[in-house]
Short mmCIF file of C-alpha atoms in Angstrom, two decimals:
data_model
loop_
_atom_site.label_atom_id
_atom_site.label_comp_id
_atom_site.label_asym_id
_atom_site.label_seq_id
_atom_site.Cartn_x
_atom_site.Cartn_y
_atom_site.Cartn_z
CA UNK V 1 -23.85 -18.53 21.12
CA UNK V 2 -21.83 -20.54 18.57
CA UNK V 3 -19.69 -18.40 16.28
CA UNK V 4 -17.25 -19.55 13.61
CA UNK V 5 -15.29 -16.33 13.06
CA UNK V 6 -15.75 -14.29 16.24
CA UNK V 7 -15.37 -14.86 19.97
CA UNK V 8 -17.31 -12.78 22.48
CA UNK V 9 -15.53 -12.84 25.83
CA UNK V 10 -16.92 -11.13 28.92
CA UNK V 11 -14.87 -10.15 31.95
CA UNK V 12 -16.08 -10.01 35.53
CA UNK V 13 -16.19 -6.22 35.59
CA UNK V 14 -18.64 -6.14 32.69
CA UNK V 15 -16.13 -5.40 29.93
CA UNK V 16 -16.53 -7.45 26.73
CA UNK V 17 -14.08 -8.34 23.96
CA UNK V 18 -15.14 -9.12 20.39
CA UNK V 19 -12.18 -11.03 18.93
CA UNK V 20 -12.10 -11.64 15.17
CA UNK V 21 -10.36 -14.74 13.81
CA UNK V 22 -11.66 -15.40 10.29
CA UNK V 23 -11.80 -19.17 9.83
CA UNK V 24 -9.53 -20.86 7.26
CA UNK V 25 -7.68 -17.64 6.48
CA UNK V 26 -4.36 -16.09 7.49
CA UNK V 27 -5.97 -12.64 7.48
CA UNK V 28 -9.26 -11.23 8.71
CA UNK V 29 -11.66 -10.23 5.95
CA UNK V 30 -15.25 -9.04 6.23
CA UNK V 31 -17.24 -11.52 4.19
CA UNK V 32 -20.97 -12.15 4.53
CA UNK V 33 -20.55 -14.77 7.27
CA UNK V 34 -18.26 -12.51 9.33
CA UNK V 35 -20.66 -9.57 9.03
CA UNK V 36 -23.66 -11.72 9.93
CA UNK V 37 -21.87 -12.92 13.06
CA UNK V 38 -21.03 -9.32 13.96
CA UNK V 39 -24.77 -8.70 13.87
CA UNK V 40 -25.28 -11.61 16.28
CA UNK V 41 -22.71 -10.10 18.66
CA UNK V 42 -24.60 -6.81 18.60
CA UNK V 43 -27.82 -8.75 19.27
CA UNK V 44 -26.23 -10.38 22.30
CA UNK V 45 -24.87 -7.08 23.60
CA UNK V 46 -28.26 -5.47 23.11
CA UNK V 47 -29.84 -8.11 25.37
CA UNK V 48 -27.11 -7.75 28.00
CA UNK V 49 -25.19 -4.51 27.43
CA UNK V 50 -21.52 -4.58 28.49
CA UNK V 51 -19.82 -1.68 30.24
CA UNK V 52 -17.65 -1.45 27.16
CA UNK V 53 -16.95 -3.49 24.00
CA UNK V 54 -13.43 -3.79 22.56
CA UNK V 55 -12.79 -5.11 19.04
CA UNK V 56 -9.53 -6.97 18.61
CA UNK V 57 -7.88 -9.35 16.12
CA UNK V 58 -6.63 -12.82 16.97
CA UNK V 59 -4.44 -12.83 13.83
CA UNK V 60 -0.75 -12.03 13.94
CA UNK V 61 -1.06 -10.69 10.39
CA UNK V 62 -3.09 -7.65 11.42
CA UNK V 63 -6.48 -6.25 12.41
CA UNK V 64 -8.72 -6.46 9.33
CA UNK V 65 -7.66 -6.54 5.67
CA UNK V 66 -11.03 -5.16 4.53
CA UNK V 67 -14.05 -6.57 2.77
CA UNK V 68 -13.89 -9.88 0.95
CA UNK V 69 -12.93 -8.73 -2.55
CA UNK V 70 -14.01 -12.01 -4.13
CA UNK V 71 -17.54 -11.43 -2.83
CA UNK V 72 -17.51 -7.98 -4.40
CA UNK V 73 -16.37 -9.43 -7.71
CA UNK V 74 -19.23 -11.92 -7.61
CA UNK V 75 -21.62 -8.99 -7.07
CA UNK V 76 -21.45 -8.30 -10.79
CA UNK V 77 -24.70 -6.35 -11.06
CA UNK V 78 -25.73 -3.09 -9.37
CA UNK V 79 -28.48 -4.95 -7.53
CA UNK V 80 -26.05 -7.45 -5.99
CA UNK V 81 -23.59 -4.67 -5.14
CA UNK V 82 -26.35 -2.75 -3.37
CA UNK V 83 -27.11 -5.77 -1.17
CA UNK V 84 -23.42 -6.01 -0.21
CA UNK V 85 -23.13 -2.28 0.53
CA UNK V 86 -26.43 -2.19 2.43
CA UNK V 87 -25.28 -4.99 4.73
CA UNK V 88 -22.14 -3.14 5.82
CA UNK V 89 -23.83 0.27 5.97
CA UNK V 90 -26.63 -0.99 8.23
CA UNK V 91 -24.35 -3.05 10.49
CA UNK V 92 -21.89 -0.23 11.08
CA UNK V 93 -24.66 2.32 11.63
CA UNK V 94 -26.06 -0.02 14.24
CA UNK V 95 -22.62 -0.34 15.88
CA UNK V 96 -22.18 3.44 15.91
CA UNK V 97 -25.54 3.88 17.65
CA UNK V 98 -25.09 1.48 20.59
CA UNK V 99 -25.49 2.95 24.08
CA UNK V 100 -22.32 1.43 25.56
CA UNK V 101 -18.78 2.64 24.68
CA UNK V 102 -16.92 0.78 21.94
CA UNK V 103 -13.24 0.70 20.97
CA UNK V 104 -11.17 -0.70 18.10
CA UNK V 105 -7.75 -1.94 19.20
CA UNK V 106 -5.79 -1.82 15.94
CA UNK V 107 -2.54 -3.73 15.61
CA UNK V 108 -1.25 -4.32 12.09
CA UNK V 109 -3.08 -3.56 8.87
CA UNK V 110 -6.53 -1.97 9.10
CA UNK V 111 -7.83 -1.58 5.57
CA UNK V 112 -11.11 -0.55 3.97
CA UNK V 113 -14.00 -2.09 5.87
CA UNK V 114 -11.66 -2.60 8.82
CA UNK V 115 -11.04 1.14 9.05
CA UNK V 116 -14.76 1.74 8.64
CA UNK V 117 -15.45 -0.62 11.56
CA UNK V 118 -12.93 1.34 13.65
CA UNK V 119 -14.63 4.59 12.62
CA UNK V 120 -17.98 3.24 13.80
CA UNK V 121 -16.50 2.75 17.29
CA UNK V 122 -16.42 5.54 19.86
CA UNK V 123 -12.65 5.18 20.38
CA UNK V 124 -9.63 3.86 18.48
CA UNK V 125 -6.18 2.82 19.72
CA UNK V 126 -3.29 2.34 17.28
CA UNK V 127 -0.52 0.00 18.41
CA UNK V 128 2.85 1.62 17.77
CA UNK V 129 4.44 -0.89 15.40
CA UNK V 130 5.71 -0.53 11.80
CA UNK V 131 2.96 -2.83 10.53
CA UNK V 132 0.07 -0.78 11.93
CA UNK V 133 -1.52 1.00 8.98
CA UNK V 134 -4.95 2.54 8.42
CA UNK V 135 -6.29 3.04 4.89
CA UNK V 136 -9.42 3.43 2.82
CA UNK V 137 -8.01 2.07 -0.46
CA UNK V 138 -11.32 1.51 -2.27
CA UNK V 139 -10.54 4.25 -4.80
CA UNK V 140 -7.67 2.07 -6.06
CA UNK V 141 -10.28 -0.56 -7.00
CA UNK V 142 -12.51 1.98 -8.73
CA UNK V 143 -15.10 1.97 -5.93
CA UNK V 144 -15.88 4.03 -2.82
CA UNK V 145 -15.83 3.42 0.97
CA UNK V 146 -19.47 2.36 1.17
CA UNK V 147 -19.78 1.25 4.81
CA UNK V 148 -19.70 4.67 6.44
CA UNK V 149 -16.15 5.82 5.82
CA UNK V 150 -17.24 8.81 3.73
CA UNK V 151 -19.64 9.82 6.51
CA UNK V 152 -17.53 9.32 9.63
CA UNK V 153 -13.92 10.05 8.63
CA UNK V 154 -14.54 13.75 7.76
CA UNK V 155 -16.41 14.17 11.06
CA UNK V 156 -13.45 12.68 12.92
CA UNK V 157 -10.38 14.28 11.30
CA UNK V 158 -11.86 17.07 9.20
CA UNK V 159 -12.73 16.96 5.50
CA UNK V 160 -9.34 17.99 4.10
CA UNK V 161 -7.43 15.13 5.76
CA UNK V 162 -10.31 12.72 5.17
CA UNK V 163 -10.59 13.47 1.46
CA UNK V 164 -6.83 13.21 1.04
CA UNK V 165 -6.92 9.76 2.65
CA UNK V 166 -9.94 8.57 0.63
CA UNK V 167 -8.90 10.04 -2.73
CA UNK V 168 -5.37 8.62 -2.63
CA UNK V 169 -5.94 5.35 -0.75
CA UNK V 170 -2.65 5.94 1.06
CA UNK V 171 -1.64 4.24 4.30
CA UNK V 172 -1.56 6.11 7.61
CA UNK V 173 0.85 4.77 10.24
CA UNK V 174 0.13 4.63 13.97
CA UNK V 175 1.87 7.88 14.94
CA UNK V 176 0.31 9.77 12.05
CA UNK V 177 -3.12 8.35 12.94
CA UNK V 178 -2.77 9.73 16.46
CA UNK V 179 -1.53 13.11 15.25
CA UNK V 180 -4.39 13.59 12.77
CA UNK V 181 -7.05 12.38 15.22
CA UNK V 182 -7.88 9.09 13.54
CA UNK V 183 -6.60 7.28 16.65
CA UNK V 184 -7.25 8.51 20.19
CA UNK V 185 -4.04 6.94 21.46
CA UNK V 186 -0.85 5.39 20.07
CA UNK V 187 0.59 2.86 22.52
CA UNK V 188 3.32 0.18 22.57
CA UNK V 189 2.22 -3.47 22.31
CA UNK V 190 3.06 -4.31 25.92
CA UNK V 191 0.34 -2.00 27.28
CA UNK V 192 -2.24 -2.18 24.50
CA UNK V 193 -4.85 -4.29 26.33
CA UNK V 194 -4.69 -2.21 29.51
CA UNK V 195 -4.77 1.02 27.51
CA UNK V 196 -7.88 -0.25 25.71
CA UNK V 197 -9.59 -1.11 29.01
CA UNK V 198 -8.83 2.29 30.50
CA UNK V 199 -9.97 4.29 27.47
CA UNK V 200 -13.20 2.42 26.76
CA UNK V 201 -14.28 2.83 30.40
CA UNK V 202 -13.02 6.41 30.73
CA UNK V 203 -16.21 8.22 29.76
CA UNK V 204 -14.09 10.56 27.63
CA UNK V 205 -16.11 12.44 24.98
CA UNK V 206 -15.59 11.03 21.49
CA UNK V 207 -13.23 12.85 19.17
CA UNK V 208 -16.09 14.01 16.90
CA UNK V 209 -17.47 16.17 19.69
CA UNK V 210 -14.08 17.88 20.08
CA UNK V 211 -13.49 18.70 16.39
CA UNK V 212 -12.18 22.28 15.98
CA UNK V 213 -14.74 24.90 14.96
CA UNK V 214 -13.17 25.54 11.54
CA UNK V 215 -13.29 21.82 10.73
CA UNK V 216 -16.97 21.79 11.65
CA UNK V 217 -17.54 24.69 9.26
CA UNK V 218 -15.77 22.78 6.49
CA UNK V 219 -18.09 19.84 7.15
CA UNK V 220 -21.07 22.22 7.02
CA UNK V 221 -21.48 25.63 5.38
CA UNK V 222 -18.06 25.51 3.70
CA UNK V 223 -18.51 22.00 2.34
CA UNK V 224 -19.07 23.22 -1.23
CA UNK V 225 -15.82 25.19 -1.23
CA UNK V 226 -13.87 22.19 0.09
CA UNK V 227 -15.44 19.90 -2.52
CA UNK V 228 -14.64 22.34 -5.33
CA UNK V 229 -11.00 22.48 -4.30
CA UNK V 230 -10.81 18.70 -4.08
CA UNK V 231 -12.26 18.31 -7.59
CA UNK V 232 -9.64 20.68 -9.00
CA UNK V 233 -6.86 18.65 -7.39
CA UNK V 234 -8.28 15.35 -8.67
CA UNK V 235 -8.70 16.78 -12.18
CA UNK V 236 -4.94 17.40 -12.31
CA UNK V 237 -4.32 13.67 -11.88
CA UNK V 238 -7.29 11.87 -13.45
CA UNK V 239 -10.06 12.48 -15.97
CA UNK V 240 -13.54 11.62 -14.75
CA UNK V 241 -14.42 9.50 -17.79
CA UNK V 242 -11.47 7.22 -17.02
CA UNK V 243 -11.40 7.33 -13.21
CA UNK V 244 -14.89 8.13 -11.88
CA UNK V 245 -14.34 6.85 -8.31
CA UNK V 246 -12.52 9.94 -6.89
CA UNK V 247 -15.23 12.20 -8.26
CA UNK V 248 -17.88 9.89 -6.81
CA UNK V 249 -16.29 10.13 -3.36
CA UNK V 250 -16.36 13.93 -3.45
CA UNK V 251 -19.95 14.03 -4.73
CA UNK V 252 -21.25 11.48 -2.24
CA UNK V 253 -19.59 13.25 0.69
CA UNK V 254 -20.82 16.68 -0.42
CA UNK V 255 -24.35 15.88 -1.54
CA UNK V 256 -25.43 12.54 -0.08
CA UNK V 257 -24.06 12.37 3.46
CA UNK V 258 -21.43 9.81 2.49
CA UNK V 259 -24.17 7.30 1.62
CA UNK V 260 -23.45 5.70 -1.75
CA UNK V 261 -26.91 4.08 -1.71
CA UNK V 262 -28.56 7.52 -1.75
CA UNK V 263 -27.18 8.52 -5.16
CA UNK V 264 -29.73 8.16 -8.00
CA UNK V 265 -28.80 5.28 -10.31
CA UNK V 266 -28.65 7.50 -13.41
CA UNK V 267 -25.90 9.72 -11.97
CA UNK V 268 -22.30 9.14 -13.17
CA UNK V 269 -21.21 9.08 -9.52
CA UNK V 270 -23.70 6.38 -8.52
CA UNK V 271 -22.87 2.88 -7.31
CA UNK V 272 -24.60 1.54 -10.42
CA UNK V 273 -22.30 3.55 -12.72
CA UNK V 274 -19.16 2.53 -10.83
CA UNK V 275 -20.02 -1.17 -10.85
CA UNK V 276 -20.60 -1.11 -14.62
CA UNK V 277 -17.50 0.95 -15.45
CA UNK V 278 -14.65 -0.79 -17.28
CA UNK V 279 -12.08 0.95 -15.07
CA UNK V 280 -13.53 -0.71 -11.98
CA UNK V 281 -13.30 -4.15 -13.57
CA UNK V 282 -9.73 -3.51 -14.73
CA UNK V 283 -8.55 -2.12 -11.38
CA UNK V 284 -9.96 -5.16 -9.59
CA UNK V 285 -8.16 -7.34 -12.14
CA UNK V 286 -4.93 -5.46 -11.37
CA UNK V 287 -5.53 -6.05 -7.65
CA UNK V 288 -5.67 -9.82 -8.17
CA UNK V 289 -2.62 -9.72 -10.45
CA UNK V 290 -0.69 -7.85 -7.76
CA UNK V 291 -1.80 -10.48 -5.27
CA UNK V 292 -0.30 -13.15 -7.55
CA UNK V 293 2.98 -11.25 -7.76
CA UNK V 294 3.15 -11.14 -3.95
CA UNK V 295 3.25 -14.94 -3.99
CA UNK V 296 6.54 -15.09 -5.89
CA UNK V 297 9.49 -15.69 -3.60
CA UNK V 298 7.55 -17.72 -1.03
CA UNK V 299 9.64 -20.77 -1.90
CA UNK V 300 12.64 -18.98 -0.37
CA UNK V 301 11.06 -18.04 2.97
CA UNK V 302 14.22 -19.00 4.84
CA UNK V 303 16.15 -16.29 2.96
CA UNK V 304 16.21 -13.24 5.26
CA UNK V 305 18.59 -10.64 3.79
CA UNK V 306 19.78 -7.90 6.13
CA UNK V 307 22.77 -6.41 4.31
CA UNK V 308 22.60 -5.06 0.76
CA UNK V 309 25.64 -3.86 -1.17
CA UNK V 310 24.84 -1.48 -4.04
CA UNK V 311 27.44 -0.64 -6.67
CA UNK V 312 26.85 2.63 -8.48
CA UNK V 313 25.73 5.75 -6.61
CA UNK V 314 23.94 7.41 -9.49
CA UNK V 315 20.23 8.19 -9.45
CA UNK V 316 19.16 4.56 -9.78
CA UNK V 317 21.79 2.96 -7.53
CA UNK V 318 21.48 5.64 -4.87
CA UNK V 319 17.69 5.48 -4.83
CA UNK V 320 17.67 1.68 -4.65
CA UNK V 321 20.06 1.91 -1.69
CA UNK V 322 17.85 4.48 0.06
CA UNK V 323 14.72 2.38 -0.48
CA UNK V 324 16.40 -0.72 0.96
CA UNK V 325 17.44 1.27 4.04
CA UNK V 326 13.89 2.58 4.45
CA UNK V 327 12.72 -1.02 4.51
CA UNK V 328 15.08 -1.89 7.34
CA UNK V 329 18.21 -3.07 5.54
CA UNK V 330 21.80 -2.04 6.16
CA UNK V 331 23.29 -0.85 2.87
CA UNK V 332 26.87 -0.28 1.81
CA UNK V 333 27.01 2.01 -1.22
CA UNK V 334 30.01 1.77 -3.54
CA UNK V 335 31.29 4.05 -6.27
CA UNK V 336 34.69 5.20 -7.52
CA UNK V 337 35.20 7.74 -4.74
CA UNK V 338 33.43 9.41 -1.83
CA UNK V 339 32.65 12.48 -3.94
CA UNK V 340 30.45 10.37 -6.22
CA UNK V 341 28.66 8.79 -3.25
CA UNK V 342 27.97 12.02 -1.32
CA UNK V 343 25.09 13.29 -3.53
CA UNK V 344 23.27 9.96 -3.15
CA UNK V 345 23.57 10.13 0.63
CA UNK V 346 22.32 13.73 0.57
CA UNK V 347 19.25 12.69 -1.45
CA UNK V 348 18.69 9.77 0.92
CA UNK V 349 18.75 12.06 3.97
CA UNK V 350 15.97 14.22 2.51
CA UNK V 351 14.05 11.09 1.47
CA UNK V 352 14.18 9.64 5.00
CA UNK V 353 13.03 12.93 6.56
CA UNK V 354 10.07 13.08 4.18
CA UNK V 355 9.03 9.45 4.61
CA UNK V 356 9.68 8.95 8.31
CA UNK V 357 8.59 12.39 9.60
CA UNK V 358 10.77 11.85 12.65
CA UNK V 359 14.29 13.30 12.92
CA UNK V 360 15.50 10.53 15.21
CA UNK V 361 14.21 7.75 12.92
CA UNK V 362 15.64 9.55 9.89
CA UNK V 363 19.04 9.74 11.60
CA UNK V 364 18.92 6.04 12.49
CA UNK V 365 18.07 5.24 8.87
CA UNK V 366 20.94 7.36 7.58
CA UNK V 367 23.29 5.50 9.94
CA UNK V 368 22.42 2.29 8.04
CA UNK V 369 23.50 3.81 4.70
CA UNK V 370 27.28 3.46 4.64
CA UNK V 371 29.59 5.01 2.05
CA UNK V 372 31.92 2.25 0.84
CA UNK V 373 34.19 3.44 -2.00
CA UNK V 374 36.49 0.41 -1.63
CA UNK V 375 33.66 -2.12 -1.80
CA UNK V 376 34.46 -3.80 1.52
CA UNK V 377 30.75 -4.54 2.03
CA UNK V 378 30.81 -7.15 -0.74
CA UNK V 379 32.19 -9.78 1.65
CA UNK V 380 29.32 -9.50 4.16
CA UNK V 381 26.40 -8.66 1.87
CA UNK V 382 23.41 -10.97 1.43
CA UNK V 383 22.37 -9.19 -1.77
CA UNK V 384 24.69 -7.34 -4.16
CA UNK V 385 23.09 -5.09 -6.77
CA UNK V 386 25.07 -3.64 -9.66
CA UNK V 387 23.70 -0.36 -11.01
CA UNK V 388 26.57 1.12 -13.02
CA UNK V 389 26.43 2.52 -16.57
CA UNK V 390 25.32 0.20 -19.39
CA UNK V 391 28.66 -1.09 -20.63
CA UNK V 392 29.11 -4.83 -21.02
CA UNK V 393 32.86 -4.94 -20.42
CA UNK V 394 32.60 -2.75 -17.32
CA UNK V 395 29.88 -4.95 -15.83
CA UNK V 396 31.80 -8.13 -16.60
CA UNK V 397 34.94 -6.76 -14.93
CA UNK V 398 32.98 -5.62 -11.89
CA UNK V 399 31.26 -8.98 -11.41
CA UNK V 400 34.56 -10.85 -11.80
CA UNK V 401 35.75 -9.03 -8.68
CA UNK V 402 32.40 -9.42 -6.86
CA UNK V 403 32.10 -13.15 -7.58
CA UNK V 404 35.56 -13.76 -6.14
CA UNK V 405 34.82 -11.94 -2.87
CA UNK V 406 31.10 -12.46 -2.21
CA UNK V 407 29.65 -15.04 0.18
CA UNK V 408 28.77 -18.31 -1.58
CA UNK V 409 25.05 -17.83 -0.91
CA UNK V 410 24.88 -14.11 -1.69
CA UNK V 411 22.48 -13.01 -4.43
CA UNK V 412 24.46 -11.37 -7.25
CA UNK V 413 22.14 -9.10 -9.24
CA UNK V 414 22.36 -6.66 -12.12
CA UNK V 415 19.95 -3.78 -12.59
CA UNK V 416 20.64 -3.71 -16.33
CA UNK V 417 17.80 -2.64 -18.58
CA UNK V 418 19.38 -3.02 -22.02
CA UNK V 419 22.04 -5.75 -21.85
CA UNK V 420 21.39 -9.47 -21.94
CA UNK V 421 21.97 -11.13 -18.61
CA UNK V 422 23.59 -14.11 -20.31
CA UNK V 423 26.21 -11.82 -21.86
CA UNK V 424 27.09 -10.34 -18.46
CA UNK V 425 27.27 -13.85 -16.97
CA UNK V 426 29.55 -15.10 -19.75
CA UNK V 427 32.67 -14.22 -17.73
CA UNK V 428 31.38 -15.77 -14.48
CA UNK V 429 33.03 -18.87 -13.07
CA UNK V 430 29.51 -19.92 -12.07
CA UNK V 431 26.94 -18.21 -14.36
CA UNK V 432 24.07 -19.73 -12.37
CA UNK V 433 24.69 -17.14 -9.62
CA UNK V 434 23.69 -14.10 -11.69
CA UNK V 435 20.12 -12.80 -11.67
CA UNK V 436 18.56 -9.56 -12.86
CA UNK V 437 16.75 -7.31 -10.40
CA UNK V 438 15.48 -4.48 -12.57
CA UNK V 439 13.97 -1.49 -10.74
CA UNK V 440 12.07 1.31 -12.45
CA UNK V 441 12.53 5.03 -11.93
CA UNK V 442 11.52 6.68 -9.63
CA UNK V 443 12.26 3.76 -7.31
CA UNK V 444 10.13 5.00 -4.40
CA UNK V 445 7.01 5.30 -6.56
CA UNK V 446 7.24 2.27 -8.85
CA UNK V 447 6.12 -0.97 -7.13
CA UNK V 448 7.07 -3.37 -9.93
CA UNK V 449 10.53 -4.96 -10.10
CA UNK V 450 11.49 -7.37 -12.88
CA UNK V 451 13.35 -10.47 -11.66
CA UNK V 452 15.26 -11.68 -14.70
CA UNK V 453 16.48 -15.25 -15.11
CA UNK V 454 18.80 -16.24 -17.93
CA UNK V 455 19.02 -19.81 -19.18
CA UNK V 456 21.90 -20.32 -16.74
CA UNK V 457 20.33 -18.73 -13.64
CA UNK V 458 19.70 -21.31 -10.91
CA UNK V 459 16.00 -21.50 -9.90
CA UNK V 460 16.86 -21.07 -6.23
CA UNK V 461 18.79 -17.88 -7.05
CA UNK V 462 15.76 -16.42 -8.84
CA UNK V 463 13.56 -17.44 -5.90
CA UNK V 464 15.85 -15.70 -3.42
CA UNK V 465 15.90 -12.61 -5.61
CA UNK V 466 12.08 -12.57 -5.65
CA UNK V 467 12.03 -13.06 -1.88
CA UNK V 468 14.34 -10.06 -1.48
CA UNK V 469 12.07 -7.93 -3.68
CA UNK V 470 9.07 -8.83 -1.51
CA UNK V 471 11.14 -8.14 1.62
CA UNK V 472 11.56 -4.53 0.50
CA UNK V 473 7.83 -4.19 -0.27
CA UNK V 474 8.04 -4.35 -4.04
CA UNK V 475 6.25 -6.67 -6.47
CA UNK V 476 8.54 -9.22 -8.16
CA UNK V 477 7.70 -10.01 -11.79
CA UNK V 478 9.62 -13.07 -13.06
CA UNK V 479 10.74 -12.54 -16.67
CA UNK V 480 13.04 -14.22 -19.14
CA UNK V 481 16.33 -12.82 -20.42
CA UNK V 482 14.86 -11.33 -23.60
CA UNK V 483 15.38 -7.89 -25.19
CA UNK V 484 13.53 -5.28 -23.12
CA UNK V 485 12.52 -7.96 -20.62
CA UNK V 486 8.74 -7.37 -20.32
CA UNK V 487 7.90 -3.76 -19.51
CA UNK V 488 10.22 -2.16 -22.05
CA UNK V 489 9.26 -4.78 -24.62
CA UNK V 490 5.65 -3.63 -24.24
CA UNK V 491 6.57 0.05 -24.16
CA UNK V 492 8.83 0.04 -27.23
CA UNK V 493 6.15 -0.65 -29.89
CA UNK V 494 3.96 2.07 -28.36
CA UNK V 495 6.80 4.61 -28.55
CA UNK V 496 7.79 3.46 -32.06
CA UNK V 497 4.24 3.91 -33.32
CA UNK V 498 4.12 7.41 -31.83
CA UNK V 499 7.31 8.35 -33.68
CA UNK V 500 5.93 6.82 -36.87
CA UNK V 501 2.90 9.10 -36.53
CA UNK V 502 5.24 12.09 -36.22
CA UNK V 503 7.09 10.95 -39.36
CA UNK V 504 3.73 10.83 -41.14
CA UNK V 505 3.14 14.49 -40.33
CA UNK V 506 0.93 14.34 -37.24
CA UNK V 507 1.80 17.03 -34.71
CA UNK V 508 3.34 15.73 -31.46
CA UNK V 509 0.78 17.76 -29.48
CA UNK V 510 -2.05 15.98 -31.28
CA UNK V 511 -0.56 12.56 -30.53
CA UNK V 512 -0.08 13.39 -26.86
CA UNK V 513 -3.60 14.78 -26.54
CA UNK V 514 -5.09 11.69 -28.18
CA UNK V 515 -3.29 9.33 -25.82
CA UNK V 516 -4.21 11.34 -22.73
CA UNK V 517 -7.84 11.30 -23.91
CA UNK V 518 -7.51 7.54 -24.36
CA UNK V 519 -6.48 7.20 -20.72
CA UNK V 520 -2.69 7.32 -20.59
CA UNK V 521 -1.29 9.48 -17.75
CA UNK V 522 0.88 11.39 -20.24
CA UNK V 523 1.57 11.45 -23.95
CA UNK V 524 4.39 9.42 -25.56
CA UNK V 525 6.15 12.41 -27.12
#
C-alpha cells in the first residue's frame, strides 16, 4: 500500500503503528488527502486486524495541528462545508467502532481534528513535555468541533469540563489532561513508546466506561440543566447575534448528539448559519493575520535570549517580568529600592501558582525572578526592557546608563506608549540600538506586542526584538515610530467620537449600550 502522508508499520507481535508525516509541511494537518489515506489504513486493518493500533507523529513540531484551515476557507458554501464535515465525522466514527484497541500517542500540539482523532481512539497517552497541549479551538474560528469532539469529549471527561474546553478553546497541558481524564497516562518521552505498547495491549476498559455516576447523569437526564448553566455563562461574555458558535456548541451537544450535520439548516445554530455568518469569516481572517505575525522575527532565529532585565517594577514592568519568567527566562527586576520591587514579586508568585498549578514548578519559576535594585543584571542581560513612568528626561538618563553597561548585542527596548522613540534615542551614543517593545495591559491576556522601529533603529535590532516577542509566545506587530503607534492610533478616534457624542448631549449609558449592541466587548465611556 503506497501512502504519501502516512506509514503503516506492523511488528512481529501483531502490533501496528500508524505514523503521520504530512508531506511538504512542517506540521501535520488533516487535509482531504490525509483523511483519505487514514481511510485506506482502516481498510487495511479491517482486512488483517492488528492486536492494537497506535497513532503517532513523525514530526518534531507536534502531533496534529488540526484540520487544514485553507480547505475550510475554500468550502465557502454550506454544501461544501457539509462534505468536509461529513468526511471527518464518518472516518472518526469508523475509527471509534473498530474491534481492535487503538491509542493516540500525543507528543506536542494536538489541536482540533487532532484531538478529535485522539478522542476516537480507545486510549490516549500524553507525553510529559511543555509543548504537549490538547485543544478544541474551533470556537475561536466561529465554528464547532464537527468531527466527533462534541460527542466524545463529554462522555470522556464529563460535560462541565468538556464544555469549558470547547467554549473557550483553551489549551490543556499533559498533566492536566491526565488529571481530568482526557489522557489515560502522562509519561516522560524516554518511555512513551513502551508505555503505548503496554496500554494498547492491556485490555483495560476505556475511560468512558469508568465515568463517575454523576457525570453520566449530567450527560443524560441532567443535560438540560447543564446546558442552561453553560448558556448563562456564555451570555456574560458574548451575545449570540455576534458570536453564535458557543451557543451552537451547547445546542448541538444538548439536542443533536454532538452531530453538527443533524441540525436543521434553518436553525441559527446550524452549520449553514455558522458558515454564512460574518463573524466566522472575520475570525478566520484574524487567524491568518495572526499566522502572519508569527512569521516576524524568523530572520533572527540565531537570537536565543535567556536573560531579561526589566526596569520598573510597577504593574506593567512587574507583569512583563513575570510573563517572561513563565516562558522560561531568567529575569532581573530593577527599581529604586527593594520595597518597590516586593509587590511585583508577590503578584508574580500568585500568578505562577495559578498558571503552573504545581507548587514545585511555581517555586522554581519564582527563583528565576530576581530582585535587582542596583541594576547589576544589565551587564548580563540579552534583552533590557524599560517600563518606568512616561517622562522623557528620566528615560533618557536611564538609557544613558544602560547603554554604557549593556552587552554590545543586547536588545535595548522601551515600553513607552506615548513618547516618540526617536526622542528617547536622541541622547544615545548609538541610536540604532533602541527599539520599542510595547506590551498591552493585562500582559498575560493580551497576545499582541507592538515592535516599534524609529528611523534610526537598525533592522537587525527590530528583528531580534520580534524574535524575542515570539520566544515569549506573543505576537509581534512591527510598527513605525508615529504618535500612538498603531493600536492607540486606531483607538483614539473611537474614544474621541464617543466623547463628542457626550458633548452633544447623548447619555454615556446610551453610547455604551449602542457599542455593546454593535459588538464591542464593552462601551467606550
